């Protein structure tokens, strides 16, 4: 098939240039491979006396056009700069015309000896257009930058208003903060802080928790207690909503791993920082924990070890054996399996089991390359289940646990938990050993906090009496039944909350005895009056279970 090519002599081009152009573009069709067969090589075409390469000299003599093909930039007719451009255009590849190739046009103008005023004028016009377009683009970018700077200033102002560089005279007592929040704060202070400022975790060579989501959740839980958001936190750490009607910018959420924190004690004072850290460390020691916190510690340790083992599995599959991660459908199963095993086995034994099954997976990949890699990766989960079942079997002789892999340092939260609280090696220490070593719980402080958190019972009693026309005895009895069946989270073993269902049951039984004698409404009034006296419990004289019950009843009846 003859390749299409239209050749037009340039206005004013001398005969010699026109002849060079015809010699350059002359061809004899295409070969069996659909390649254009040029009549002569470019080296055989003499351009002596003319400045430039042969395709520039040919361009000064004629304009070559590939019909029905458009320029990839301006979409105009495809004028050709060379034989290579011709081959590219006829093969369907994106090709740029002469007008959109300024260096080609400049080279053609330098050939000399030809009247190329039309080309020169076109070049000047195109240069003016390019200059105007560049100026317009620069102005547009400058305006966009001004708008971005103004938006950034507004967002910074909103952050400064919400999180000022506050100065707190006294830090909150660490024991008033949840155990997990305390451990997270300790990990951040030990591994992510510099000169009193906790830098964004995501911008450091630091793994706070075994998974990014787990780390974000822990930071969110700890935020606002000992550590508060620093006003220098970048605005991109927040998900901003479009302000309505040009109002103040606001955010709908934030990214904990991008947030910066500080203690809120003003200028960094190493002595204050160390004192705050020492109080924090003291609050998480085993002998300072309540019974509830001790159980939460064991549960949290199992979750962390299971997640850390899953992180090691991902590392072995991805980084070492070039296999994909296990599928999302199997991830919860693998995590549950490893967390369950972490209740009995150390992290080092979990890592040994993972090393064994991933080694088997890579052997399978080498021996049966036709099996999809994803299936091989998922196969490790079922093999891991078998291996851990063997490890947990009674009488099974365990080999030595694995040592730390220097390529995958432990997450900071695990290091803080084991090195500062448990004082043991997470690779060799087991949770049964931890549970056996737990000292007697320290519940005194938790009980005191529980007592102080209860509202004044007299106010609840007066509110019930004042609204007595809005409720009757039957509603009062139902309120006691609701409280009796409610599940309370105890602050410590035997605290006020822990005893509320029993106390509500006792008052319900008293109501059932009184109702036949004095009526339901009078029985309710009488019991409300007597609830306050339940505070005088011989075993816990400082606590106020009766005040709590009065408050709960008032809430159930809609009085408070």
XYZ file of C-alpha atoms in Angstrom:
560
model
C 0.000 0.000 0.000
C 1.338 3.410 -0.977
C 1.838 5.682 2.051
C 0.012 9.018 1.759
C 2.205 12.087 1.675
C 1.398 15.530 0.263
C 4.398 17.686 -0.626
C 3.907 21.410 -1.356
C 6.658 23.806 -2.434
C 7.158 26.763 -0.105
C 6.437 30.171 -1.562
C 9.687 31.770 -2.667
C 11.755 28.650 -2.117
C 14.561 28.377 -4.712
C 14.669 25.446 -7.094
C 17.631 23.851 -5.333
C 15.790 23.662 -2.002
C 12.678 22.316 -3.687
C 14.801 19.614 -5.328
C 16.382 18.674 -1.992
C 12.912 18.386 -0.465
C 11.719 16.077 -3.260
C 14.820 13.909 -2.922
C 14.367 13.718 0.861
C 10.704 12.692 0.786
C 10.811 10.413 -2.277
C 9.860 6.803 -1.495
C 8.943 3.622 -3.384
C 6.047 2.397 -1.231
C 6.150 0.019 1.734
C 7.707 -3.398 2.267
C 6.193 -6.610 3.601
C 6.497 -5.286 7.152
C 4.558 -2.089 6.309
C 7.703 -0.004 6.580
C 8.222 2.918 4.174
C 10.986 2.245 1.655
C 12.866 5.457 1.041
C 14.502 5.823 -2.382
C 17.783 7.065 -0.988
C 19.434 7.451 2.420
C 19.674 10.962 3.824
C 23.474 10.845 3.735
C 23.400 10.704 -0.060
C 21.492 13.987 -0.318
C 23.926 16.881 -0.647
C 23.072 20.015 1.360
C 26.416 21.710 0.836
C 26.087 25.484 1.071
C 23.035 25.319 3.317
C 23.002 25.602 7.104
C 21.327 22.801 8.993
C 20.609 19.096 8.775
C 19.051 17.567 5.685
C 15.517 17.473 7.147
C 15.778 21.179 8.060
C 16.981 22.045 4.545
C 14.149 19.942 3.072
C 11.712 21.804 5.339
C 12.928 25.108 3.890
C 12.078 23.880 0.405
C 8.691 22.226 0.912
C 5.907 21.472 3.391
C 5.110 17.766 3.866
C 1.651 16.895 5.176
C 0.188 13.561 6.266
C -3.482 13.776 5.168
C -6.351 12.973 7.568
C -3.984 12.940 10.549
C -3.999 15.724 13.140
C -1.310 17.139 15.398
C -1.335 15.709 18.926
C -1.079 19.222 20.423
C -2.972 21.755 18.277
C -5.214 19.237 16.422
C -4.375 20.963 13.131
C -3.083 19.212 9.973
C 0.005 17.129 10.679
C 2.882 18.858 8.922
C 5.957 16.674 9.114
C 9.338 17.583 10.542
C 11.193 14.439 9.398
C 10.887 10.926 8.012
C 10.691 9.651 11.598
C 7.650 11.888 12.240
C 6.077 10.513 9.040
C 6.537 6.897 10.226
C 5.205 7.769 13.676
C 2.124 9.565 12.343
C 1.122 6.876 9.867
C 1.477 4.224 12.610
C -1.061 6.023 14.823
C 1.332 7.350 17.451
C 0.933 10.854 18.884
C 2.960 13.162 16.645
C 3.474 16.939 16.815
C 3.367 19.198 13.753
C 6.004 21.688 12.605
C 4.164 24.675 14.075
C 4.147 23.061 17.502
C 7.859 22.300 17.287
C 9.535 25.723 17.712
C 13.087 24.373 17.522
C 12.360 22.844 14.098
C 10.915 26.072 12.719
C 13.892 28.062 14.071
C 16.293 25.640 12.393
C 14.417 25.950 9.078
C 14.672 29.744 9.257
C 18.442 29.475 9.738
C 18.880 27.466 6.522
C 19.283 30.732 4.555
C 18.982 31.523 0.867
C 15.217 31.295 0.807
C 12.327 33.702 1.121
C 10.608 32.326 4.251
C 8.892 35.529 5.303
C 5.607 33.702 5.830
C 7.291 31.185 8.139
C 9.154 33.973 9.943
C 5.878 35.851 10.497
C 4.192 32.699 11.752
C 7.061 32.147 14.166
C 6.726 35.682 15.530
C 2.993 35.298 15.950
C 3.387 31.952 17.680
C 6.092 33.383 19.952
C 3.770 36.233 20.922
C 0.963 33.773 21.630
C 3.278 31.589 23.710
C 4.427 34.618 25.694
C 0.855 35.748 26.306
C -0.164 32.232 27.306
C 2.809 31.949 29.672
C 1.962 35.304 31.265
C -1.702 34.305 31.639
C -0.692 30.997 33.189
C 1.717 32.744 35.579
C -1.001 35.202 36.604
C -3.472 32.337 37.072
C -0.990 30.416 39.210
C -0.229 33.532 41.237
C -3.943 34.098 41.848
C -4.414 30.474 42.826
C -1.470 30.749 45.219
C -2.950 33.924 46.745
C -6.239 32.108 47.281
C -4.449 29.111 48.800
C -2.417 31.404 51.083
C -5.600 33.177 52.207
C -7.328 29.829 52.838
C -4.293 28.552 54.749
C -4.282 31.717 56.880
C -7.983 31.266 57.676
C -7.441 27.635 58.619
C -4.443 28.491 60.776
C -6.557 31.100 62.532
C -9.300 28.524 63.143
C -6.741 26.082 64.571
C -5.228 28.755 66.794
C -8.686 29.565 68.162
C -9.488 25.913 68.862
C -6.027 24.874 70.077
C -4.264 27.923 71.549
C -0.760 27.619 72.906
C -2.159 27.058 76.359
C -0.339 27.015 79.649
C -1.644 24.645 82.300
C -0.651 25.223 85.882
C -1.194 21.567 86.753
C -1.368 18.481 84.596
C -4.197 16.011 85.161
C -3.431 13.051 87.394
C -2.339 10.214 85.063
C -4.443 7.779 87.107
C -7.579 9.607 85.964
C -6.775 8.638 82.364
C -7.520 5.281 80.795
C -4.752 2.685 80.856
C -4.400 2.475 77.073
C -4.260 6.253 76.793
C -1.512 6.318 79.433
C 0.547 3.699 77.616
C 0.092 5.516 74.294
C 1.151 8.804 75.883
C 4.244 7.121 77.325
C 5.161 5.657 73.929
C 4.765 9.060 72.269
C 6.833 10.811 74.926
C 9.600 8.206 74.720
C 9.795 7.631 70.964
C 8.190 10.569 69.127
C 9.120 13.657 71.172
C 11.873 16.201 70.780
C 12.347 19.198 73.066
C 8.915 18.779 74.584
C 7.027 18.523 71.285
C 5.571 15.239 70.037
C 6.052 15.276 66.283
C 3.568 13.774 63.835
C 4.069 10.006 63.881
C 3.538 9.634 60.134
C 6.484 11.935 59.389
C 8.961 9.943 61.452
C 10.790 6.689 61.060
C 8.557 5.298 63.781
C 5.950 2.564 64.033
C 3.735 3.496 66.962
C 1.450 0.464 66.833
C 1.465 -2.725 64.748
C -1.023 -1.232 62.270
C -1.560 2.414 61.204
C -5.262 2.260 62.090
C -4.466 0.898 65.533
C -1.968 3.712 66.040
C -4.487 6.351 64.945
C -7.138 4.939 67.293
C -4.729 4.933 70.236
C -3.601 8.516 69.610
C -7.236 9.607 69.335
C -7.961 7.956 72.681
C -4.969 9.634 74.354
C -5.469 13.085 72.822
C -6.703 15.820 75.130
C -5.513 14.255 78.377
C -1.834 14.643 79.285
C -0.992 15.529 75.692
C -2.938 18.282 73.922
C -2.873 19.366 70.285
C -0.138 21.866 69.486
C -1.226 24.908 67.419
C 1.620 24.294 64.952
C -0.119 21.137 63.754
C -0.290 21.387 59.932
C -3.718 22.172 58.531
C -3.572 19.045 56.350
C -3.939 17.034 59.558
C -7.637 17.984 59.462
C -10.433 17.170 57.018
C -11.847 20.598 56.214
C -15.441 21.245 55.261
C -16.405 23.985 52.822
C -17.485 27.004 54.902
C -21.105 27.958 54.344
C -21.711 31.541 53.238
C -18.078 32.556 53.601
C -18.015 31.649 57.280
C -15.144 30.448 59.422
C -13.422 27.273 58.159
C -14.258 24.159 60.137
C -13.209 20.537 60.041
C -15.196 17.328 60.091
C -12.405 15.121 61.374
C -8.672 14.860 61.817
C -5.809 12.483 61.155
C -4.165 11.565 64.487
C -0.960 10.353 62.865
C -0.390 13.857 61.419
C -1.077 15.741 64.668
C 1.543 17.375 66.887
C 1.150 17.346 70.682
C 2.631 18.966 73.782
C 2.039 18.976 77.529
C 0.673 22.515 77.585
C 3.240 23.736 80.100
C 4.501 26.676 78.085
C 8.162 26.801 77.080
C 9.819 23.408 77.225
C 11.341 22.678 80.601
C 13.272 19.378 80.710
C 12.675 19.063 84.461
C 8.894 19.462 84.059
C 8.877 17.030 81.149
C 10.802 14.410 83.091
C 8.598 14.880 86.146
C 5.464 14.388 84.052
C 6.980 11.283 82.516
C 7.955 9.855 85.902
C 4.403 10.350 87.202
C 3.076 8.691 84.072
C 5.432 5.711 84.436
C 4.499 5.354 88.106
C 0.800 5.284 87.228
C 1.204 2.284 84.909
C 3.311 0.085 87.178
C 1.666 -3.240 87.962
C 1.281 -2.514 91.663
C -0.457 0.812 90.892
C -3.170 -0.727 88.685
C -6.667 -1.552 89.777
C -8.075 -5.025 89.229
C -9.979 -3.795 86.176
C -6.838 -2.159 84.775
C -4.789 -5.296 85.338
C -7.255 -7.323 83.296
C -7.313 -4.618 80.629
C -3.515 -4.719 80.567
C -3.499 -8.454 79.859
C -6.188 -8.084 77.182
C -4.368 -5.145 75.580
C -1.079 -7.054 75.603
C -2.729 -9.991 73.809
C -4.190 -7.649 71.183
C -0.841 -5.972 70.601
C 1.123 -9.225 70.385
C -1.448 -10.681 67.955
C -1.300 -7.548 65.787
C 2.505 -7.486 65.928
C 2.616 -11.111 64.800
C 0.280 -10.266 61.905
C 2.648 -7.423 60.971
C 5.523 -9.917 60.956
C 3.497 -12.233 58.682
C 2.981 -9.362 56.235
C 6.694 -8.557 56.356
C 7.720 -12.160 55.602
C 5.280 -12.449 52.705
C 5.864 -9.036 51.106
C 9.421 -7.992 51.820
C 11.222 -11.298 52.053
C 9.373 -13.702 49.754
C 7.794 -11.259 47.276
C 4.323 -12.648 47.866
C 1.161 -10.543 48.252
C -0.381 -9.872 51.621
C -3.109 -12.253 52.757
C -6.508 -11.269 51.368
C -8.762 -8.896 53.280
C -11.291 -11.680 53.824
C -8.728 -13.759 55.728
C -7.169 -10.909 57.717
C -9.735 -10.961 60.598
C -9.384 -14.731 60.859
C -5.595 -14.503 61.018
C -5.740 -11.702 63.613
C -8.205 -13.612 65.814
C -6.034 -16.718 65.545
C -2.842 -14.904 66.525
C -4.535 -12.940 69.332
C -5.951 -16.167 70.754
C -2.534 -17.843 70.588
C -0.937 -14.771 72.194
C -2.830 -15.634 75.390
C -0.485 -18.617 75.833
C 2.531 -18.097 73.572
C 5.200 -15.421 73.481
C 5.706 -13.221 70.431
C 8.912 -15.093 69.658
C 7.035 -18.406 69.365
C 4.387 -16.803 67.143
C 7.179 -15.492 64.924
C 8.736 -18.975 64.779
C 5.423 -20.433 63.624
C 5.066 -17.677 61.004
C 8.619 -18.241 59.765
C 7.858 -21.944 59.299
C 4.638 -21.510 57.309
C 5.985 -18.685 55.131
C 9.081 -20.747 54.322
C 6.741 -23.518 53.224
C 4.809 -21.024 51.105
C 7.872 -19.822 49.237
C 8.898 -23.446 48.601
C 5.439 -24.033 47.158
C 5.827 -20.978 44.944
C 9.131 -22.301 43.593
C 7.903 -25.863 42.993
C 4.501 -24.946 41.514
C 4.840 -21.566 39.788
C 1.464 -21.965 38.061
C -0.405 -21.495 41.368
C -1.545 -17.864 41.777
C 0.573 -16.006 44.323
C -2.506 -14.810 46.196
C -3.594 -18.402 46.815
C -0.129 -19.226 48.114
C -0.220 -16.267 50.501
C -3.698 -17.214 51.758
C -2.531 -20.802 52.164
C -0.251 -19.643 54.985
C -3.260 -18.832 57.189
C -4.578 -22.396 57.216
C -1.050 -23.719 57.730
C -0.505 -21.255 60.558
C -3.673 -22.474 62.245
C -2.370 -26.053 62.130
C 1.053 -25.015 63.403
C -0.339 -22.987 66.322
C -2.704 -25.838 67.212
C 0.375 -28.028 67.574
C 2.159 -25.380 69.659
C -0.818 -25.081 72.032
C -1.329 -28.823 72.422
C -0.629 -30.143 75.951
C 2.813 -31.652 76.233
C 4.109 -30.152 72.998
C 7.820 -29.441 73.255
C 8.348 -25.888 72.010
C 11.599 -24.894 70.370
C 13.338 -21.702 71.425
C 11.423 -18.524 70.560
C 12.701 -16.338 67.764
C 14.889 -13.372 68.536
C 14.109 -9.835 67.375
C 14.428 -9.249 63.638
C 16.553 -6.122 63.207
C 14.837 -5.468 59.859
C 11.490 -5.075 61.633
C 11.846 -3.279 64.998
C 9.015 -3.734 67.481
C 6.326 -1.065 67.531
C 6.774 1.685 70.128
C 3.626 0.823 72.085
C 4.853 -2.756 72.661
C 8.269 -1.514 73.753
C 6.657 0.926 76.197
C 4.333 -1.762 77.557
C 6.936 -4.467 78.081
C 10.034 -2.434 78.942
C 8.393 0.175 81.199
C 5.468 -1.762 82.725
C 5.998 -5.507 82.510
C 9.814 -5.245 82.602
C 10.226 -8.297 80.393
C 11.162 -9.310 76.858
C 8.008 -9.583 74.676
C 9.710 -12.213 72.508
C 10.126 -14.644 75.387
C 7.662 -13.559 78.095
C 4.166 -15.039 78.044
C 0.893 -13.646 79.330
C 0.331 -16.574 81.743
C 3.626 -15.574 83.345
C 2.395 -11.997 83.536
C -0.911 -12.992 85.141
C 0.882 -15.104 87.748
C 3.163 -12.200 88.625
C 0.419 -9.574 89.014
C 0.452 -8.071 92.528
C -2.639 -7.317 94.556
C -4.608 -4.602 92.721
C -4.618 -1.019 93.959
C -8.304 -0.051 93.909
C -8.271 2.769 96.448
C -7.790 5.547 93.910
C -10.374 4.113 91.507
C -12.920 3.917 94.327
C -12.220 7.535 95.252
C -12.742 8.678 91.679
C -15.932 6.642 91.527
C -17.221 8.280 94.702
C -16.373 11.800 93.529
C -18.096 11.240 90.183
C -21.514 10.653 91.797
C -23.842 13.724 91.834
C -25.382 14.947 95.075
C -28.270 12.627 95.926
C -30.252 15.334 97.717
C -30.582 17.304 94.477
C -31.890 14.206 92.692
C -34.314 13.511 95.565
C -35.643 17.080 95.545
C -36.058 16.962 91.768
C -38.065 13.722 92.057
C -40.329 15.169 94.714
C -40.834 18.390 92.747
C -41.906 16.397 89.676
C -43.955 13.796 91.572
C -47.079 14.708 89.562
C -45.285 13.629 86.375
C -44.644 10.038 87.446
C -46.469 7.356 89.432
C -45.540 4.317 91.490
C -45.738 1.901 88.559
C -43.242 4.012 86.589
C -40.972 4.158 89.633
C -40.998 0.345 89.860
C -40.177 0.006 86.164
C -37.254 2.404 86.628
C -35.840 0.144 89.365
C -36.247 -2.880 87.077
C -34.373 -1.122 84.279
C -31.477 -0.291 86.605
C -31.481 -3.830 87.965
C -31.022 -5.246 84.445
C -28.477 -2.688 83.285
C -24.810 -3.618 82.833
C -22.431 -1.198 84.530
C -18.715 -0.826 83.853
C -17.155 -1.046 87.344
C -14.396 1.384 88.234
C -12.956 -1.219 90.590
C -14.112 -4.507 91.990
C -17.033 -3.858 94.344
C -17.289 -0.135 93.529
C -20.562 1.782 93.597
C -21.380 0.957 89.990
C -20.590 -2.698 90.560
C -23.242 -2.862 93.326
C -26.021 -0.881 91.641
C -28.000 -3.826 90.176
C -28.124 -5.516 93.606
C -29.157 -2.282 95.311
C -31.928 -1.665 92.767
C -33.104 -5.257 93.299
C -33.309 -4.714 97.065
C -35.374 -1.538 96.709
C -37.600 -3.278 94.173
C -38.318 -6.048 96.675
C -39.123 -3.423 99.345
C -41.504 -1.692 96.913
C -43.326 -4.984 96.259
C -43.863 -5.457 100.009
C -45.080 -1.891 100.614
C -47.443 -1.595 97.684
C -50.173 -3.719 99.282
C -50.066 -1.676 102.494
C -49.694 1.954 101.442
C -50.176 1.931 97.661
C -47.756 2.283 94.747
C -47.358 6.080 94.747
C -46.758 6.303 98.491
C -44.348 3.368 98.316
C -42.301 5.185 95.664
C -42.159 8.378 97.767
C -41.130 6.426 100.858
C -38.335 4.553 99.068
C -36.976 7.726 97.492
C -36.712 9.222 100.954
C -34.925 6.152 102.291
C -32.441 5.766 99.393
C -30.237 8.475 100.786
C -29.633 6.365 103.904
C -28.084 3.592 101.769
C -24.964 5.733 101.702
C -24.252 4.645 105.278
C -22.922 1.254 104.281
C -20.850 -0.315 107.088
C -18.226 -1.690 104.678
C -17.872 1.395 102.502
C -18.790 4.438 104.580
C -17.062 6.873 102.211
C -18.972 5.748 99.121
C -22.475 6.884 98.187
C -24.386 4.101 96.422
C -27.717 5.602 97.485
C -26.914 8.916 95.798
C -26.084 7.083 92.572
C -29.345 5.117 92.690
C -31.338 8.335 93.232
C -29.618 9.887 90.210
C -30.275 6.834 88.038
C -33.951 6.692 89.037
C -34.353 10.404 88.304
C -32.765 9.873 84.870
C -35.041 6.913 84.107
C -38.122 8.980 85.027
C -36.967 11.895 82.893
C -36.514 14.260 85.819
C -32.803 14.859 85.212
